[in-house]
mmCIF file of C-alpha atoms in Angstrom:
data_model
loop_
_atom_site.group_PDB
_atom_site.id
_atom_site.type_symbol
_atom_site.label_atom_id
_atom_site.label_comp_id
_atom_site.label_asym_id
_atom_site.label_seq_id
_atom_site.Cartn_x
_atom_site.Cartn_y
_atom_site.Cartn_z
ATOM 1 C CA MET A 1 73.153 -186.156 -109.198
ATOM 2 C CA GLY A 2 74.814 -183.024 -107.445
ATOM 3 C CA ASN A 3 78.149 -183.021 -108.310
ATOM 4 C CA ALA A 4 77.503 -184.145 -112.036
ATOM 5 C CA ASP A 5 78.056 -182.220 -115.112
ATOM 6 C CA PHE A 6 75.130 -181.110 -117.201
ATOM 7 C CA ALA A 7 75.878 -181.654 -120.926
ATOM 8 C CA GLN A 8 74.549 -179.095 -123.058
ATOM 9 C CA LYS A 9 70.458 -180.054 -123.783
ATOM 10 C CA ASN A 10 68.961 -179.698 -126.881
ATOM 11 C CA ASP A 11 65.606 -181.987 -127.408
ATOM 12 C CA ASN A 12 67.178 -184.744 -125.684
ATOM 13 C CA GLY A 13 70.669 -184.084 -127.337
ATOM 14 C CA PHE A 14 73.671 -183.103 -126.219
ATOM 15 C CA SER A 15 76.670 -181.078 -127.167
ATOM 16 C CA ASN A 16 80.246 -179.711 -126.487
ATOM 17 C CA ILE A 17 81.447 -182.591 -123.923
ATOM 18 C CA PRO A 18 84.764 -183.686 -125.597
ATOM 19 C CA GLY A 19 86.019 -187.092 -125.324
ATOM 20 C CA LEU A 20 83.005 -188.807 -125.067
ATOM 21 C CA THR A 21 83.063 -192.066 -126.746
ATOM 22 C CA GLY A 22 80.572 -194.628 -129.406
ATOM 23 C CA GLY A 23 81.127 -197.315 -126.588
ATOM 24 C CA ALA A 24 79.963 -194.200 -123.422
ATOM 25 C CA LEU A 25 77.012 -193.233 -125.489
ATOM 26 C CA ALA A 26 75.860 -196.625 -126.251
ATOM 27 C CA ALA A 27 76.359 -197.754 -122.823
ATOM 28 C CA VAL A 28 74.547 -194.601 -121.879
ATOM 29 C CA ALA A 29 71.350 -196.437 -123.899
ATOM 30 C CA ALA A 30 72.326 -199.485 -122.872
ATOM 31 C CA LYS A 31 71.544 -198.535 -119.141
ATOM 32 C CA ALA A 32 68.365 -196.661 -119.882
ATOM 33 C CA ALA A 33 66.774 -199.581 -121.853
ATOM 34 C CA ALA A 34 67.566 -202.393 -119.337
ATOM 35 C CA ALA A 35 66.813 -200.447 -116.413
ATOM 36 C CA ALA A 36 63.800 -199.751 -118.102
ATOM 37 C CA LEU A 37 62.713 -203.548 -118.781
ATOM 38 C CA LEU A 38 63.716 -204.431 -115.148
ATOM 39 C CA LEU A 39 63.336 -202.231 -112.937
ATOM 40 C CA ARG A 40 60.555 -200.229 -114.378
ATOM 41 C CA ILE A 41 62.611 -197.260 -113.842
ATOM 42 C CA ASN A 42 62.258 -194.637 -116.751
ATOM 43 C CA TYR A 43 64.851 -192.339 -117.151
ATOM 44 C CA GLU A 44 65.543 -188.732 -118.860
ATOM 45 C CA SER A 45 69.494 -188.906 -118.236
ATOM 46 C CA ILE A 46 72.170 -190.678 -117.052
ATOM 47 C CA GLU A 47 75.630 -190.384 -115.290
ATOM 48 C CA PHE A 48 78.568 -191.621 -117.143
ATOM 49 C CA GLN A 49 82.149 -190.936 -115.214
ATOM 50 C CA ARG A 50 84.877 -190.121 -117.687
ATOM 51 C CA ASP A 51 88.866 -191.284 -116.891
ATOM 52 C CA ASP A 52 89.353 -188.452 -115.571
ATOM 53 C CA GLY A 53 86.796 -188.267 -112.744
ATOM 54 C CA ARG A 54 84.707 -185.833 -114.514
ATOM 55 C CA ILE A 55 80.993 -187.085 -114.126
ATOM 56 C CA ILE A 56 78.218 -186.134 -117.111
ATOM 57 C CA ASP A 57 74.654 -186.292 -117.108
ATOM 58 C CA ILE A 58 73.664 -187.373 -120.634
ATOM 59 C CA PRO A 59 70.531 -186.871 -121.770
ATOM 60 C CA ILE A 60 68.261 -189.950 -123.041
ATOM 61 C CA ARG A 61 65.313 -190.582 -125.485
ATOM 62 C CA PHE A 62 62.747 -193.309 -125.325
ATOM 63 C CA VAL A 63 61.897 -195.041 -128.122
ATOM 64 C CA PRO A 64 58.311 -196.757 -127.802
ATOM 65 C CA HIS A 65 57.834 -200.384 -128.832
ATOM 66 C CA PRO A 66 53.884 -200.737 -127.839
ATOM 67 C CA GLU A 67 54.099 -204.002 -130.089
ATOM 68 C CA ASN A 68 56.855 -205.535 -127.674
ATOM 69 C CA THR A 69 56.520 -205.748 -124.109
ATOM 70 C CA ALA A 70 59.676 -207.604 -123.932
ATOM 71 C CA LEU A 71 61.719 -204.811 -125.533
ATOM 72 C CA ARG A 72 62.974 -200.933 -124.386
ATOM 73 C CA GLU A 73 64.808 -199.080 -126.644
ATOM 74 C CA TYR A 74 66.553 -195.302 -125.338
ATOM 75 C CA ALA A 75 68.548 -192.943 -128.028
ATOM 76 C CA VAL A 76 71.409 -190.426 -127.385
ATOM 77 C CA VAL A 77 70.972 -187.767 -130.068
ATOM 78 C CA LEU A 78 74.250 -186.461 -131.104
ATOM 79 C CA ASN A 79 73.062 -183.020 -132.118
ATOM 80 C CA GLY A 80 76.270 -182.903 -134.629
ATOM 81 C CA MET A 81 78.773 -183.828 -132.158
ATOM 82 C CA ARG A 82 82.128 -185.575 -133.568
ATOM 83 C CA ILE A 83 82.526 -189.069 -131.893
ATOM 84 C CA PRO A 84 85.324 -191.424 -133.697
ATOM 85 C CA GLY A 85 84.189 -194.232 -136.096
ATOM 86 C CA LEU A 86 80.603 -192.745 -136.340
ATOM 87 C CA ILE A 87 80.234 -190.430 -139.111
ATOM 88 C CA ASN A 88 77.269 -188.734 -140.459
ATOM 89 C CA THR A 89 75.058 -190.413 -137.329
ATOM 90 C CA ALA A 90 72.588 -188.271 -135.719
ATOM 91 C CA GLU A 91 71.900 -190.653 -133.291
ATOM 92 C CA ILE A 92 72.768 -193.997 -131.370
ATOM 93 C CA HIS A 93 70.413 -196.366 -130.214
ATOM 94 C CA VAL A 94 70.301 -199.212 -127.633
ATOM 95 C CA SER A 95 67.369 -201.905 -127.120
ATOM 96 C CA VAL A 96 67.597 -204.677 -124.543
ATOM 97 C CA GLU A 97 65.301 -207.464 -125.094
ATOM 98 C CA ARG A 98 64.106 -210.560 -123.379
ATOM 99 C CA VAL A 99 64.990 -213.858 -125.061
ATOM 100 C CA ARG A 100 62.741 -216.552 -123.853
ATOM 101 C CA LYS A 101 65.544 -219.373 -125.152
ATOM 102 C CA LEU A 102 68.858 -219.996 -126.543
ATOM 103 C CA ALA A 103 68.029 -220.661 -129.843
ATOM 104 C CA ASP A 104 66.515 -217.525 -130.728
ATOM 105 C CA ILE A 105 70.040 -216.135 -130.090
ATOM 106 C CA PRO A 106 71.828 -215.679 -133.453
ATOM 107 C CA GLU A 107 74.997 -216.817 -134.121
ATOM 108 C CA ARG A 108 78.268 -214.265 -134.289
ATOM 109 C CA VAL A 109 77.253 -212.269 -131.129
ATOM 110 C CA TYR A 110 79.329 -211.099 -128.848
ATOM 111 C CA ILE A 111 79.560 -212.945 -125.122
ATOM 112 C CA LYS A 112 82.041 -212.425 -122.555
ATOM 113 C CA PRO A 113 81.862 -215.400 -119.932
ATOM 114 C CA GLN A 114 81.076 -213.408 -116.608
ATOM 115 C CA TYR A 115 77.950 -211.876 -118.449
ATOM 116 C CA ILE A 116 76.512 -215.134 -119.061
ATOM 117 C CA ASN A 117 72.995 -214.302 -120.027
ATOM 118 C CA LEU A 118 74.043 -210.913 -122.381
ATOM 119 C CA TYR A 119 74.376 -211.355 -125.661
ATOM 120 C CA LEU A 120 75.132 -208.016 -127.828
ATOM 121 C CA ASP A 121 74.731 -207.131 -131.415
ATOM 122 C CA GLY A 122 74.963 -204.272 -133.764
ATOM 123 C CA MET A 123 72.549 -203.688 -136.235
ATOM 124 C CA GLU A 124 71.330 -200.965 -138.626
ATOM 125 C CA GLY A 125 74.033 -198.743 -139.445
ATOM 126 C CA ILE A 126 76.860 -200.511 -137.960
ATOM 127 C CA THR A 127 79.563 -201.936 -139.864
ATOM 128 C CA ARG A 128 79.597 -206.203 -140.060
ATOM 129 C CA LEU A 129 83.463 -206.833 -139.963
ATOM 130 C CA THR A 130 85.160 -208.707 -143.406
ATOM 131 C CA GLU A 131 88.028 -209.705 -141.726
ATOM 132 C CA THR A 132 89.427 -210.069 -137.915
ATOM 133 C CA ASN A 133 91.341 -207.570 -136.897
ATOM 134 C CA GLU A 134 92.145 -205.271 -133.431
ATOM 135 C CA ILE A 135 87.778 -204.169 -133.245
ATOM 136 C CA GLY A 136 86.778 -208.103 -133.615
ATOM 137 C CA LEU A 137 86.284 -211.170 -135.333
ATOM 138 C CA ALA A 138 85.446 -211.424 -138.995
ATOM 139 C CA ASN A 139 81.660 -211.048 -139.859
ATOM 140 C CA TYR A 140 80.293 -209.563 -136.385
ATOM 141 C CA ALA A 141 79.610 -206.434 -135.902
ATOM 142 C CA ALA A 142 82.221 -203.651 -135.654
ATOM 143 C CA ILE A 143 82.367 -203.144 -131.795
ATOM 144 C CA ASP A 144 85.740 -202.706 -129.955
ATOM 145 C CA LYS A 145 86.519 -204.384 -126.742
ATOM 146 C CA GLU A 146 86.718 -201.124 -124.703
ATOM 147 C CA ALA A 147 82.726 -200.667 -125.950
ATOM 148 C CA ARG A 148 81.709 -203.926 -125.514
ATOM 149 C CA ASN A 149 83.263 -203.921 -121.822
ATOM 150 C CA VAL A 150 81.017 -200.716 -121.078
ATOM 151 C CA ILE A 151 77.907 -201.544 -122.403
ATOM 152 C CA PHE A 152 77.835 -205.351 -120.833
ATOM 153 C CA GLN A 153 78.467 -203.307 -117.837
ATOM 154 C CA ALA A 154 76.317 -200.865 -118.055
ATOM 155 C CA VAL A 155 73.468 -203.713 -118.467
ATOM 156 C CA ALA A 156 74.827 -206.068 -115.639
ATOM 157 C CA ASP A 157 74.344 -203.063 -113.319
ATOM 158 C CA VAL A 158 70.937 -203.145 -113.827
ATOM 159 C CA VAL A 159 70.348 -206.859 -113.618
ATOM 160 C CA ARG A 160 71.841 -206.942 -110.355
ATOM 161 C CA PHE A 161 69.204 -204.440 -108.641
ATOM 162 C CA ALA A 162 66.678 -207.341 -111.054
ATOM 163 C CA ASP A 163 68.014 -210.150 -108.819
ATOM 164 C CA VAL A 164 67.371 -212.205 -111.613
ATOM 165 C CA MET A 165 69.053 -213.622 -114.804
ATOM 166 C CA PRO A 166 67.297 -213.345 -117.646
ATOM 167 C CA LEU A 167 68.572 -213.802 -121.505
ATOM 168 C CA LEU A 168 69.111 -210.382 -122.719
ATOM 169 C CA MET A 169 69.693 -209.420 -126.833
ATOM 170 C CA ILE A 170 71.360 -205.812 -126.831
ATOM 171 C CA LYS A 171 70.996 -204.481 -130.218
ATOM 172 C CA VAL A 172 73.090 -201.669 -130.480
ATOM 173 C CA SER A 173 71.873 -199.120 -133.752
ATOM 174 C CA THR A 174 72.901 -195.868 -135.557
ATOM 175 C CA VAL A 175 70.409 -193.557 -136.793
ATOM 176 C CA SER A 176 72.406 -190.849 -139.999
ATOM 177 C CA PHE A 177 71.509 -187.254 -140.990
ATOM 178 C CA ASN A 178 68.497 -187.420 -143.642
ATOM 179 C CA ASN A 179 68.774 -191.302 -143.273
ATOM 180 C CA ASN A 180 71.793 -191.462 -145.536
ATOM 181 C CA LEU A 181 72.666 -194.849 -145.530
ATOM 182 C CA ALA A 182 75.802 -194.942 -142.965
ATOM 183 C CA THR A 183 78.650 -197.785 -141.970
ATOM 184 C CA ASN A 184 79.803 -196.706 -138.095
ATOM 185 C CA THR A 185 82.147 -198.287 -135.877
ATOM 186 C CA ILE A 186 81.200 -198.168 -131.923
ATOM 187 C CA LEU A 187 84.677 -197.649 -130.285
ATOM 188 C CA GLY A 188 86.440 -197.080 -126.998
ATOM 189 C CA SER A 189 84.832 -196.646 -123.180
ATOM 190 C CA GLY A 190 86.718 -193.849 -121.837
ATOM 191 C CA GLY A 191 85.169 -194.368 -118.497
ATOM 192 C CA ASN A 192 82.431 -196.134 -117.131
ATOM 193 C CA ILE A 193 78.530 -195.801 -116.273
ATOM 194 C CA VAL A 194 78.144 -194.430 -112.761
ATOM 195 C CA PRO A 195 76.535 -197.525 -110.642
ATOM 196 C CA THR A 196 72.784 -197.946 -110.201
ATOM 197 C CA SER A 197 72.350 -196.744 -106.162
ATOM 198 C CA GLN A 198 69.950 -198.410 -104.006
ATOM 199 C CA ASN A 199 67.766 -194.779 -103.354
ATOM 200 C CA GLU A 200 67.285 -195.112 -107.656
ATOM 201 C CA ILE A 201 65.374 -198.496 -106.729
ATOM 202 C CA LEU A 202 63.463 -197.942 -103.248
ATOM 203 C CA MET A 203 62.560 -194.052 -105.395
ATOM 204 C CA GLU A 204 60.722 -196.409 -107.828
ATOM 205 C CA ILE A 205 59.106 -198.602 -105.389
ATOM 206 C CA ALA A 206 57.641 -195.509 -103.595
ATOM 207 C CA ASN A 207 56.899 -193.764 -106.574
ATOM 208 C CA SER A 208 54.392 -197.137 -107.841
ATOM 209 C CA LEU A 209 52.851 -196.924 -104.124
ATOM 210 C CA GLU A 210 52.154 -192.896 -104.429
ATOM 211 C CA GLU A 211 50.868 -193.453 -107.498
ATOM 212 C CA GLN A 212 48.590 -196.286 -106.227
ATOM 213 C CA TYR A 213 47.496 -194.464 -103.047
ATOM 214 C CA ASP A 214 46.547 -191.502 -105.503
ATOM 215 C CA ARG A 215 44.175 -193.517 -107.999
ATOM 216 C CA GLY A 216 42.341 -194.621 -104.389
ATOM 217 C CA ILE A 217 43.842 -198.020 -103.762
ATOM 218 C CA ARG A 218 44.225 -198.853 -100.715
ATOM 219 C CA ASN A 219 44.968 -202.557 -100.697
ATOM 220 C CA ILE A 220 48.100 -203.664 -102.586
ATOM 221 C CA ILE A 221 49.228 -207.056 -103.507
ATOM 222 C CA ALA A 222 53.164 -207.081 -103.816
ATOM 223 C CA VAL A 223 55.473 -209.188 -105.515
ATOM 224 C CA PRO A 224 59.323 -209.823 -104.355
ATOM 225 C CA GLY A 225 61.951 -209.642 -107.643
ATOM 226 C CA ASN A 226 60.791 -209.702 -111.036
ATOM 227 C CA SER A 227 59.320 -212.322 -112.197
ATOM 228 C CA GLY A 228 56.902 -213.424 -108.946
ATOM 229 C CA HIS A 229 53.493 -212.562 -110.564
ATOM 230 C CA LYS A 230 54.319 -215.487 -113.842
ATOM 231 C CA TYR A 231 52.675 -218.008 -112.216
ATOM 232 C CA VAL A 232 51.342 -216.666 -108.689
ATOM 233 C CA GLN A 233 48.277 -214.932 -110.390
ATOM 234 C CA ASP A 234 47.006 -218.946 -111.274
ATOM 235 C CA ALA A 235 47.786 -219.555 -107.377
ATOM 236 C CA VAL A 236 46.027 -216.769 -105.504
ATOM 237 C CA HIS A 237 43.520 -216.179 -108.144
ATOM 238 C CA ILE A 238 44.151 -212.682 -107.836
ATOM 239 C CA SER A 239 44.467 -210.133 -111.025
ATOM 240 C CA MET A 240 48.559 -209.073 -110.888
ATOM 241 C CA THR A 241 48.037 -206.093 -113.080
ATOM 242 C CA HIS A 242 48.193 -203.647 -109.944
ATOM 243 C CA CYS A 243 50.494 -205.559 -108.288
ATOM 244 C CA ILE A 244 53.696 -203.708 -106.694
ATOM 245 C CA ARG A 245 57.327 -205.043 -107.214
ATOM 246 C CA CYS A 246 59.009 -204.208 -104.011
ATOM 247 C CA ARG A 247 62.213 -205.833 -105.799
ATOM 248 C CA ASN A 248 64.209 -207.381 -103.133
ATOM 249 C CA TYR A 249 63.493 -204.539 -100.433
ATOM 250 C CA ILE A 250 60.893 -206.159 -98.560
ATOM 251 C CA GLY A 251 61.040 -204.040 -95.296
ATOM 252 C CA SER A 252 61.213 -200.895 -97.045
ATOM 253 C CA ALA A 253 58.034 -201.182 -99.351
ATOM 254 C CA ILE A 254 56.252 -202.450 -95.962
ATOM 255 C CA ASP A 255 57.104 -199.449 -94.549
ATOM 256 C CA MET A 256 56.277 -196.966 -97.233
ATOM 257 C CA ALA A 257 52.832 -198.446 -97.437
ATOM 258 C CA ALA A 258 52.076 -198.308 -94.115
ATOM 259 C CA ALA A 259 53.663 -194.636 -93.904
ATOM 260 C CA ILE A 260 51.388 -193.254 -96.806
ATOM 261 C CA GLY A 261 48.022 -195.169 -95.252
ATOM 262 C CA MET A 262 47.896 -198.054 -96.737
ATOM 263 C CA GLU A 263 45.040 -200.537 -95.535
ATOM 264 C CA ASN A 264 46.435 -204.109 -96.646
ATOM 265 C CA PHE A 265 49.479 -205.517 -97.728
ATOM 266 C CA LEU A 266 49.340 -209.016 -99.565
ATOM 267 C CA LEU A 267 53.251 -209.946 -99.937
ATOM 268 C CA VAL A 268 52.982 -213.207 -102.275
ATOM 269 C CA GLY A 269 56.074 -214.521 -104.717
ATOM 270 C CA ASN A 270 58.568 -216.886 -104.798
ATOM 271 C CA CYS A 271 58.944 -219.178 -101.540
ATOM 272 C CA SER A 272 63.108 -218.930 -101.993
ATOM 273 C CA LYS A 273 62.505 -215.098 -101.426
ATOM 274 C CA LEU A 274 59.712 -215.141 -98.616
ATOM 275 C CA ILE A 275 60.699 -218.255 -96.813
ATOM 276 C CA ARG A 276 63.899 -215.672 -95.686
ATOM 277 C CA LEU A 277 61.473 -213.428 -93.391
ATOM 278 C CA ALA A 278 61.140 -215.975 -91.281
ATOM 279 C CA ALA A 279 64.650 -215.426 -89.980
ATOM 280 C CA GLY A 280 64.025 -211.446 -89.917
ATOM 281 C CA ILE A 281 65.693 -210.943 -93.506
ATOM 282 C CA MET A 282 64.242 -208.230 -94.623
ATOM 283 C CA ASP A 283 66.165 -207.470 -97.839
ATOM 284 C CA THR A 284 65.914 -210.513 -99.279
ATOM 285 C CA HIS A 285 68.911 -209.471 -102.132
ATOM 286 C CA THR A 286 71.633 -213.187 -102.262
ATOM 287 C CA TRP A 287 73.954 -211.265 -101.724
ATOM 288 C CA THR A 288 72.567 -209.677 -98.452
ATOM 289 C CA ALA A 289 71.533 -212.586 -96.870
ATOM 290 C CA ASP A 290 70.324 -216.107 -97.440
ATOM 291 C CA GLY A 291 69.406 -218.232 -94.617
ATOM 292 C CA ARG A 292 66.998 -220.451 -96.291
ATOM 293 C CA ARG A 293 68.612 -223.896 -94.918
ATOM 294 C CA GLU A 294 68.685 -222.087 -91.291
ATOM 295 C CA VAL A 295 65.167 -221.748 -91.755
ATOM 296 C CA LEU A 296 63.964 -224.804 -93.226
ATOM 297 C CA SER A 297 66.465 -226.635 -90.842
ATOM 298 C CA LEU A 298 65.205 -224.983 -87.763
ATOM 299 C CA HIS A 299 61.430 -225.176 -88.624
ATOM 300 C CA THR A 300 61.869 -229.312 -89.726
ATOM 301 C CA VAL A 301 62.564 -229.991 -86.252
ATOM 302 C CA LEU A 302 59.938 -227.625 -84.712
ATOM 303 C CA ALA A 303 57.014 -229.447 -87.109
ATOM 304 C CA GLY A 304 58.297 -232.846 -85.621
ATOM 305 C CA GLY A 305 61.203 -233.679 -87.955
ATOM 306 C CA THR A 306 64.835 -235.292 -86.365
ATOM 307 C CA ILE A 307 67.766 -233.324 -86.005
ATOM 308 C CA SER A 308 68.884 -236.229 -88.727
ATOM 309 C CA GLN A 309 66.477 -234.502 -91.060
ATOM 310 C CA ALA A 310 67.927 -231.421 -90.510
ATOM 311 C CA ARG A 311 71.126 -232.010 -90.992
ATOM 312 C CA ILE A 312 70.099 -233.304 -94.480
ATOM 313 C CA ILE A 313 68.768 -229.957 -94.792
ATOM 314 C CA GLN A 314 71.391 -228.031 -93.566
ATOM 315 C CA GLU A 315 73.645 -230.016 -96.752
ATOM 316 C CA LEU A 316 71.396 -229.222 -99.352
ATOM 317 C CA ALA A 317 72.022 -226.307 -102.179
ATOM 318 C CA THR A 318 68.339 -225.261 -103.571
ATOM 319 C CA THR A 319 65.600 -224.600 -102.434
ATOM 320 C CA ASP A 320 63.814 -226.937 -105.066
ATOM 321 C CA GLN A 321 66.032 -229.837 -103.096
ATOM 322 C CA MET A 322 65.569 -228.744 -99.485
ATOM 323 C CA LEU A 323 61.298 -228.877 -100.660
ATOM 324 C CA SER A 324 61.696 -232.123 -102.430
ATOM 325 C CA LYS A 325 62.944 -233.946 -99.266
ATOM 326 C CA LEU A 326 60.744 -232.763 -97.035
ATOM 327 C CA THR A 327 57.587 -233.588 -99.444
ATOM 328 C CA GLU A 328 59.365 -236.940 -99.459
ATOM 329 C CA TRP A 329 59.546 -236.918 -95.767
ATOM 330 C CA GLY A 330 55.412 -236.026 -96.026
ATOM 331 C CA ILE A 331 56.229 -233.087 -93.467
ATOM 332 C CA ARG A 332 56.247 -230.416 -96.090
ATOM 333 C CA ASP A 333 53.203 -228.744 -95.146
ATOM 334 C CA ALA A 334 53.778 -228.821 -91.159
ATOM 335 C CA VAL A 335 57.360 -227.363 -91.538
ATOM 336 C CA MET A 336 55.979 -224.477 -93.846
ATOM 337 C CA ASN A 337 52.875 -223.706 -91.792
ATOM 338 C CA SER A 338 55.656 -223.491 -88.884
ATOM 339 C CA VAL A 339 57.741 -220.828 -90.680
ATOM 340 C CA CYS A 340 54.746 -219.005 -91.937
ATOM 341 C CA VAL A 341 53.909 -218.101 -88.635
ATOM 342 C CA LYS A 342 57.316 -217.092 -87.859
ATOM 343 C CA ILE A 343 57.195 -214.919 -91.123
ATOM 344 C CA GLY A 344 53.773 -213.192 -89.971
ATOM 345 C CA ASP A 345 55.456 -212.802 -86.246
ATOM 346 C CA TYR A 346 58.566 -210.803 -88.175
ATOM 347 C CA MET A 347 55.980 -208.730 -90.213
ATOM 348 C CA GLN A 348 53.773 -207.958 -87.149
ATOM 349 C CA ASN A 349 57.070 -206.374 -85.870
ATOM 350 C CA ARG A 350 57.793 -204.707 -89.087
ATOM 351 C CA ILE A 351 54.816 -202.750 -89.351
ATOM 352 C CA GLY A 352 54.828 -201.967 -85.070
ATOM 353 C CA GLY A 353 51.714 -200.563 -84.246
ATOM 354 C CA LYS A 354 50.745 -198.821 -87.447
ATOM 355 C CA PRO A 355 47.164 -199.661 -88.403
ATOM 356 C CA MET A 356 47.991 -201.990 -91.832
ATOM 357 C CA GLY A 357 46.916 -205.048 -92.263
ATOM 358 C CA PHE A 358 49.201 -208.042 -94.111
ATOM 359 C CA GLY A 359 49.357 -211.627 -95.432
ATOM 360 C CA VAL A 360 52.066 -213.362 -96.992
ATOM 361 C CA VAL A 361 51.853 -216.032 -99.459
ATOM 362 C CA PRO A 362 54.928 -218.052 -100.762
ATOM 363 C CA ILE A 363 54.543 -220.115 -103.853
ATOM 364 C CA HIS A 364 56.834 -222.722 -105.385
ATOM 365 C CA GLN A 365 56.044 -222.913 -109.097
ATOM 366 C CA GLY A 366 55.965 -226.621 -108.728
ATOM 367 C CA TYR A 367 54.064 -227.239 -105.754
ATOM 368 C CA GLY A 368 51.921 -224.010 -105.895
ATOM 369 C CA PRO A 369 51.473 -221.986 -102.648
ATOM 370 C CA LEU A 370 53.090 -223.568 -99.686
ATOM 371 C CA GLY A 371 51.108 -221.611 -96.827
ATOM 372 C CA GLN A 372 49.667 -218.281 -95.444
ATOM 373 C CA THR A 373 50.328 -216.367 -92.181
ATOM 374 C CA PRO A 374 48.203 -216.677 -89.752
ATOM 375 C CA ASN A 375 45.069 -214.525 -89.783
ATOM 376 C CA MET A 376 45.243 -213.029 -93.373
ATOM 377 C CA ALA A 377 41.282 -213.896 -94.129
ATOM 378 C CA ASN A 378 40.120 -210.390 -94.223
ATOM 379 C CA VAL A 379 43.918 -209.046 -96.439
ATOM 380 C CA LEU A 380 43.137 -211.626 -99.189
ATOM 381 C CA ALA A 381 39.338 -210.869 -99.416
ATOM 382 C CA ALA A 382 39.838 -207.012 -99.504
ATOM 383 C CA VAL A 383 42.849 -207.511 -101.961
ATOM 384 C CA SER A 384 40.998 -209.520 -103.966
ATOM 385 C CA ARG A 385 38.146 -207.238 -103.790
ATOM 386 C CA GLU A 386 39.783 -204.104 -104.978
ATOM 387 C CA GLN A 387 42.477 -205.869 -107.541
ATOM 388 C CA PHE A 388 39.065 -207.515 -109.320
ATOM 389 C CA ALA A 389 37.244 -204.077 -109.549
ATOM 390 C CA LEU A 390 40.194 -201.977 -110.837
ATOM 391 C CA SER A 391 40.569 -205.388 -113.580
ATOM 392 C CA ILE A 392 37.056 -204.529 -114.976
ATOM 393 C CA LYS A 393 37.176 -200.833 -114.446
ATOM 394 C CA LYS A 394 37.228 -199.059 -117.844
ATOM 395 C CA PRO A 395 40.575 -196.680 -118.403
#
């Protein structure tokens, strides 16, 4: 943020920055809320790049909702700044909430085809349009197209790094001075949110590891992505309360853990991610590399399958389809054992000579654990003991 201009701050608010729009400020709060929910990054400010190229660092305020762990909300405090479309407004709030099923999405919310998992609506303080006009459709929230686009883009940028596609409900609201009733319109963009950087994600992973080390934890359990812990706990019978989410930066997480002196590193999670480790792919983002077909087709042959079977695996699109075929042929366990041996080789190469034990357990939500890397009994025992002790320790 060395080239950013800092907005004049006052109790998590700002002033004296001309040209900012309601859409821009809502996008700032939306990015912060999405990052807190999906990436566990807690921003104090968000950078916004105006159309003239100027980058503004806009302070934000966290709004707690302890009763709802699936929702995060942030606010931008205006401190009397005049924003087109906003009347007597003290704050703009945006919440981002995970939605379990489409039936929970209300009618008359904004959607955008390229962001099929994102839904946008206006709540308290936002006008509902009585007729269709240049802002939007009748009975929809008064959020114009430019504002909608920049809000959607801000949340989609965070989702990209989360590497999951959860249904997300984005709600914009306003708070007026003295809680007076107001009817506001969210207008314009005036620029774009500065994209999330890889360094921000890596810093969050590093901070999580350092926090655990400072608490005396030396045997850690890590999951890739954002959802591995949901079914992993039942599969490996280890509490996931204190797990590290290494996202898709598995190699970097291993490097960090070894560097600070962790004794054991247990990596468990979605097999679609962890299978890629057998090709030496340590950044498992889909846009970086895939390798699943190559890994499973090669190990089909190494485990005693035929070239014809390997070619069939090469033609399949999803991990589920590949595993289904291997199960049908009766060689799934043999193939995955071969895969896990190779994962162990690459993990050992990554750790090098550092004295950190490791284990990897790829898990499928239907089939359960698909194997494990060799010689990890001591790692599993050490992690289990420490995680159990943490789970019963009083705060």
